[in-house]
Tab-separated table of C-alpha atoms in Angstrom:
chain	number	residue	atom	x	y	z
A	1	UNK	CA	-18.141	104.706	-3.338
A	2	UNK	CA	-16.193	106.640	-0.277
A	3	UNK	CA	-13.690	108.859	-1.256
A	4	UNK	CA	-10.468	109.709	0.648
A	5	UNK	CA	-9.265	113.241	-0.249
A	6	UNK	CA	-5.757	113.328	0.100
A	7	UNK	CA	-3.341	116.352	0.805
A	8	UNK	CA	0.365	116.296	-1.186
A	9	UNK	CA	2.512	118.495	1.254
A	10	UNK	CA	6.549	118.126	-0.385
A	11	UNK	CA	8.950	120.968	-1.656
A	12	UNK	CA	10.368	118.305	-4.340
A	13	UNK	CA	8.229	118.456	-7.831
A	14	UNK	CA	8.916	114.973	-9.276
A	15	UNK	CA	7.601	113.573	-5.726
A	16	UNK	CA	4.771	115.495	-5.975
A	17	UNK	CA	3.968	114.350	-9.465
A	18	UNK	CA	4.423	110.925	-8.540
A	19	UNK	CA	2.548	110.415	-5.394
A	20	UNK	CA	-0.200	112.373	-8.346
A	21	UNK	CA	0.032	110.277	-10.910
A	22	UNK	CA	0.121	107.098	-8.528
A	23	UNK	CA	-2.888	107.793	-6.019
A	24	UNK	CA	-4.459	108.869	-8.987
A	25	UNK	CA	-5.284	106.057	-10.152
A	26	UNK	CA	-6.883	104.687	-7.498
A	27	UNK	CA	-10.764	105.220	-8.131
A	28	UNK	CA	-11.533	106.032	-3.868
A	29	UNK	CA	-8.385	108.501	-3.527
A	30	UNK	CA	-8.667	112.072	-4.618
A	31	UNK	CA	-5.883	114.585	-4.476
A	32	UNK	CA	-7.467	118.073	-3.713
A	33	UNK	CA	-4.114	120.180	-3.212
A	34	UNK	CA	-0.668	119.877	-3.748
A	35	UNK	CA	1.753	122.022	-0.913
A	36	UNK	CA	5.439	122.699	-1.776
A	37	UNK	CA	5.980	124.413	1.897
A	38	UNK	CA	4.647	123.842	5.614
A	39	UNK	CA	2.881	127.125	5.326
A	40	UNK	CA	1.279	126.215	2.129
A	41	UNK	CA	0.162	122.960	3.591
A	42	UNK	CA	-1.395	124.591	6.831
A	43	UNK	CA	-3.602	127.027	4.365
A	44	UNK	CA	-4.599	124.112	2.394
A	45	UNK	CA	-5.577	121.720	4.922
A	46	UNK	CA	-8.436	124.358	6.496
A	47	UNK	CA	-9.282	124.888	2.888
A	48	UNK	CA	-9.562	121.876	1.031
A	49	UNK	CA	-10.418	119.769	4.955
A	50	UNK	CA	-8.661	116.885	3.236
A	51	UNK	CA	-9.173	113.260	5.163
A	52	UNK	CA	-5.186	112.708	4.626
A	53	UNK	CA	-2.049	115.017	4.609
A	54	UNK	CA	1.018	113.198	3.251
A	55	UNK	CA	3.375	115.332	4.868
A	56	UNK	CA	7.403	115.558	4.164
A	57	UNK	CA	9.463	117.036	6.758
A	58	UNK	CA	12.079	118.809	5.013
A	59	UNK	CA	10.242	121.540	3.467
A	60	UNK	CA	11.206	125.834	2.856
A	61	UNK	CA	9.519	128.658	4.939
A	62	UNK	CA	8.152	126.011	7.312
A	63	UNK	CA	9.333	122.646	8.463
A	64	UNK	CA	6.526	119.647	8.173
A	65	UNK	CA	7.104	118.473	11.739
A	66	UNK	CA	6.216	122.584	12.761
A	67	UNK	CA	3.208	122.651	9.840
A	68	UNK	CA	2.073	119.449	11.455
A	69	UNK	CA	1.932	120.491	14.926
A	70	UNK	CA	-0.022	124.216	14.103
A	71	UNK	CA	-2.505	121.924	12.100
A	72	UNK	CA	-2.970	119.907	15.030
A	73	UNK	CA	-3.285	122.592	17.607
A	74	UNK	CA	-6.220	123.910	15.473
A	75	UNK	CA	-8.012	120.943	14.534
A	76	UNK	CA	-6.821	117.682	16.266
A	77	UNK	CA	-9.019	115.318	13.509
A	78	UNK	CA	-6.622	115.683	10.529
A	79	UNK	CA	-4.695	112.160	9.653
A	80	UNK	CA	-1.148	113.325	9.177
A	81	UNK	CA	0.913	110.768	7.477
A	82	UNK	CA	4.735	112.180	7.408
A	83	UNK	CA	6.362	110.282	4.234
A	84	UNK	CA	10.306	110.795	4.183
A	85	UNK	CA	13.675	109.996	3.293
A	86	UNK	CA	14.328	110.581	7.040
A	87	UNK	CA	14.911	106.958	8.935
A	88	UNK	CA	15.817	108.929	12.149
A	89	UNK	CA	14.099	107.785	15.551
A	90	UNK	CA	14.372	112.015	17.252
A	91	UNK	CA	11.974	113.000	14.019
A	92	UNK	CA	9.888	110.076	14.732
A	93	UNK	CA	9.792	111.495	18.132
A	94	UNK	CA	8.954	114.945	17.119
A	95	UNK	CA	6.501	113.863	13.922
A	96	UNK	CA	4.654	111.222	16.969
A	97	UNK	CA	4.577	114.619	19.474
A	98	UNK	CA	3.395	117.168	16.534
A	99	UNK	CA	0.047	114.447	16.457
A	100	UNK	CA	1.205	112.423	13.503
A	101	UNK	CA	-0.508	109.133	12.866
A	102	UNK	CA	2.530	107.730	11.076
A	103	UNK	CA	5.568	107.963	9.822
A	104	UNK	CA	6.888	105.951	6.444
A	105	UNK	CA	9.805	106.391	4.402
A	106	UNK	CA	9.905	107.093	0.815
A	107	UNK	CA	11.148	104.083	-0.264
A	108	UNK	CA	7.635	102.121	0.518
A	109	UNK	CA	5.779	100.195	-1.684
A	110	UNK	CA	2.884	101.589	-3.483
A	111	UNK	CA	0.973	99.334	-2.226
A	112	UNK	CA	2.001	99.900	1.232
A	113	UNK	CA	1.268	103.546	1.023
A	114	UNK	CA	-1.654	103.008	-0.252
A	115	UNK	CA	-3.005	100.495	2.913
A	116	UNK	CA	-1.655	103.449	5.079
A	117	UNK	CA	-3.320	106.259	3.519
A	118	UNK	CA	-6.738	103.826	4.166
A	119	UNK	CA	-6.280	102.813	7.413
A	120	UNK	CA	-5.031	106.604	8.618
A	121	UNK	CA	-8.488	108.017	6.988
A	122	UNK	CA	-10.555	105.442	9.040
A	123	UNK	CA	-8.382	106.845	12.272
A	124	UNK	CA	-5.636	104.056	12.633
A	125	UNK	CA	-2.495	105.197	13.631
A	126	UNK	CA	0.867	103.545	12.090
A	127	UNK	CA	4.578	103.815	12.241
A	128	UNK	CA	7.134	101.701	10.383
A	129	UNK	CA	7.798	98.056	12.221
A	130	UNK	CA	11.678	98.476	12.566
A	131	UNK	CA	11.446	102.434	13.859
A	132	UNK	CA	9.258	101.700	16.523
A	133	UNK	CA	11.525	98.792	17.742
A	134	UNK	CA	14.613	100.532	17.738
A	135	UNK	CA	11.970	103.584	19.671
A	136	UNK	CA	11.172	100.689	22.174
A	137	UNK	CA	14.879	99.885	22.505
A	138	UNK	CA	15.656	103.409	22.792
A	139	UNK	CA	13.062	104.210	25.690
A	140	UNK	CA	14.208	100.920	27.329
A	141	UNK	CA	17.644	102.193	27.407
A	142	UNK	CA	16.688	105.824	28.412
A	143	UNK	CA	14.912	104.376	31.702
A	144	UNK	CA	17.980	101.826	32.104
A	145	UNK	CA	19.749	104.873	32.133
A	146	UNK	CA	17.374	107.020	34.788
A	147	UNK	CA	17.351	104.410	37.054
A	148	UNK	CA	21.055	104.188	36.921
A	149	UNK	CA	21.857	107.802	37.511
A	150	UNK	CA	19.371	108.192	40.306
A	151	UNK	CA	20.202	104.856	42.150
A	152	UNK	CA	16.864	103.632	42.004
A	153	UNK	CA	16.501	99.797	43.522
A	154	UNK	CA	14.232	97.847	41.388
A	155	UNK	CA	11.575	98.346	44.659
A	156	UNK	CA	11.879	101.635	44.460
A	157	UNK	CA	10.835	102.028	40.692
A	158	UNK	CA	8.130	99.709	41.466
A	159	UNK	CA	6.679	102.144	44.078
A	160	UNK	CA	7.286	105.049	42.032
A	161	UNK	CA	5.410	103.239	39.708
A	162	UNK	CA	2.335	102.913	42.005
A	163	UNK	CA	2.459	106.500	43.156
A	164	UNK	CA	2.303	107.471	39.400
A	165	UNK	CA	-0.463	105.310	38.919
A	166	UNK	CA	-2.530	106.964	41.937
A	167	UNK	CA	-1.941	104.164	44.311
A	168	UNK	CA	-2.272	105.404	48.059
A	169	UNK	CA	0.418	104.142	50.453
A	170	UNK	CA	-2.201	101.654	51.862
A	171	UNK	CA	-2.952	100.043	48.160
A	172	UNK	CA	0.737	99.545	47.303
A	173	UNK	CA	1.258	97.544	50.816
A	174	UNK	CA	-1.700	95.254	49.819
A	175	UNK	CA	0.102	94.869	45.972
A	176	UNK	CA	3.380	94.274	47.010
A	177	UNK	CA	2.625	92.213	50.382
A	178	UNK	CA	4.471	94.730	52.556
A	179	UNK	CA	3.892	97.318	55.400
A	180	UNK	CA	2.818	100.759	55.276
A	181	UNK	CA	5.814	101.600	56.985
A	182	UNK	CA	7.813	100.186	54.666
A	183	UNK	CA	6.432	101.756	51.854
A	184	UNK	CA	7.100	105.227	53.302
A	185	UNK	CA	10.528	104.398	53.710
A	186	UNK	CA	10.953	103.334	50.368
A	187	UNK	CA	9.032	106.638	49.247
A	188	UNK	CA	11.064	108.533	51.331
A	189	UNK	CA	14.413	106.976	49.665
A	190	UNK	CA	12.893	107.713	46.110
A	191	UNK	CA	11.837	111.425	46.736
A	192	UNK	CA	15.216	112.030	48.052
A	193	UNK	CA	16.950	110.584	45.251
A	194	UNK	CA	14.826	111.885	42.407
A	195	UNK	CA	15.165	115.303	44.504
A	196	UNK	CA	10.866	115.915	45.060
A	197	UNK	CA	9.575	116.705	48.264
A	198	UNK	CA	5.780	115.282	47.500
A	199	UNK	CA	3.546	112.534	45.597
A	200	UNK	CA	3.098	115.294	42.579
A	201	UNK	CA	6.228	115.909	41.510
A	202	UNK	CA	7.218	112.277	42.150
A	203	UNK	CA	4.944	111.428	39.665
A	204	UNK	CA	5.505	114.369	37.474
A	205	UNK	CA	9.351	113.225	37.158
A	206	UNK	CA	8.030	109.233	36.317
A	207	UNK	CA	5.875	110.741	33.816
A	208	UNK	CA	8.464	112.931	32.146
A	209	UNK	CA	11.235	110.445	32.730
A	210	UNK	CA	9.133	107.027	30.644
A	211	UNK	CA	9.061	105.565	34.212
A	212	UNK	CA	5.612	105.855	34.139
A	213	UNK	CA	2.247	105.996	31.736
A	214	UNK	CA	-0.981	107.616	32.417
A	215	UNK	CA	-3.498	104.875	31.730
């Protein structure tokens, strides 16, 4: 039988003891540490090399978002799971740029926690269904809200689009069925709106801004 050796990281005792007592019973989960800070967690993780950190976020001496995102700088192969009473999209944000795999809240079912802490070990990454829509609404609304301030035309954004994708000024003419010409007056337009003077930071500001993904 494969074990999973799981990693306890929460301040609260009765949590701890629970999330014990729980995966505990499972015959392919064992606990190897228990962390009551960020800082503890950190030192047990390189210790212990455990295949899942259940990680809380409100924690003394050392937040779990911050003891996430040192573990990760070190060693980017740990499964982080963050587990917490926290239903708030900016920590999902932060616990999804500190390298978490997922994020659940406390209230899930044992059973649910328990499918998570498999399919994290075996390098799935997760995040509770209604958090990531109301994320997808968010980032929808945050580009809405770009476009608007800059007075980008919906051509525009496609272009800045292209450029971001490493489309030449030839390869978004044959795309879009238009003339080179035309494309540098539309890039023209954009860079003066978005305030760039080049191709790089064009595409640095769609990157930063959502208005853009690297593939």
């Amino acid at each position: 039988m494969q074990f999973i050796k799981v990693l306890i990281a929460d301040d609260h005792t009765m949590v701890r003891e629970g999330l014990r007592k729980m995966l505990s019973a499972r015959k392919d989960i064992i606990i190897v540490g228990e962390a009551t800070n960020g800082e503890e967690a950190i030192a047990l993780a390189f210790k212990e090399f455990p295949d899942v950190i259940l990680m809380d976020i409100n924690m003394p001496k050392m937040s779990g978002l911050e003891a996430t995102r040192q573990i990760m700088q070190k060693r980017s192969d740990f499964a982080i799971l963050i587990l917490t009473v926290y239903d708030d999209d900016n920590y999902v944000l932060e616990a999804i740029r500190a390298g978490a795999m997922g994020y659940l809240l406390k209230d899930i079912k044992y059973e649910d926690l328990v499918d998570s802490i498999i399919k994290v070990s075996t390098g799935q990454s997760l995040i509770n269904i209604n958090i990531a829509s109301r994320m997808l609404q968010n980032i929808i609304q945050e580009k809405k809200n770009v476009i608007d301030e800059k007075g980008l035309t919906d051509r525009e954004v496609e272009i800045l689009e292209l450029v971001a994708s490493g489309c030449s000024n030839k390869d978004i003419a044959n795309r879009l069925f238009i003339s080179e010409r035309t494309v540098k007056n539309h890039l023209s337009s954009v860079f003066k709106k978005i305030d760039v003077h080049d191709r790089t930071q064009a595409t640095l500001f769609a990157l930063r801004e959502g208005l853009a993904n690297l593939e």
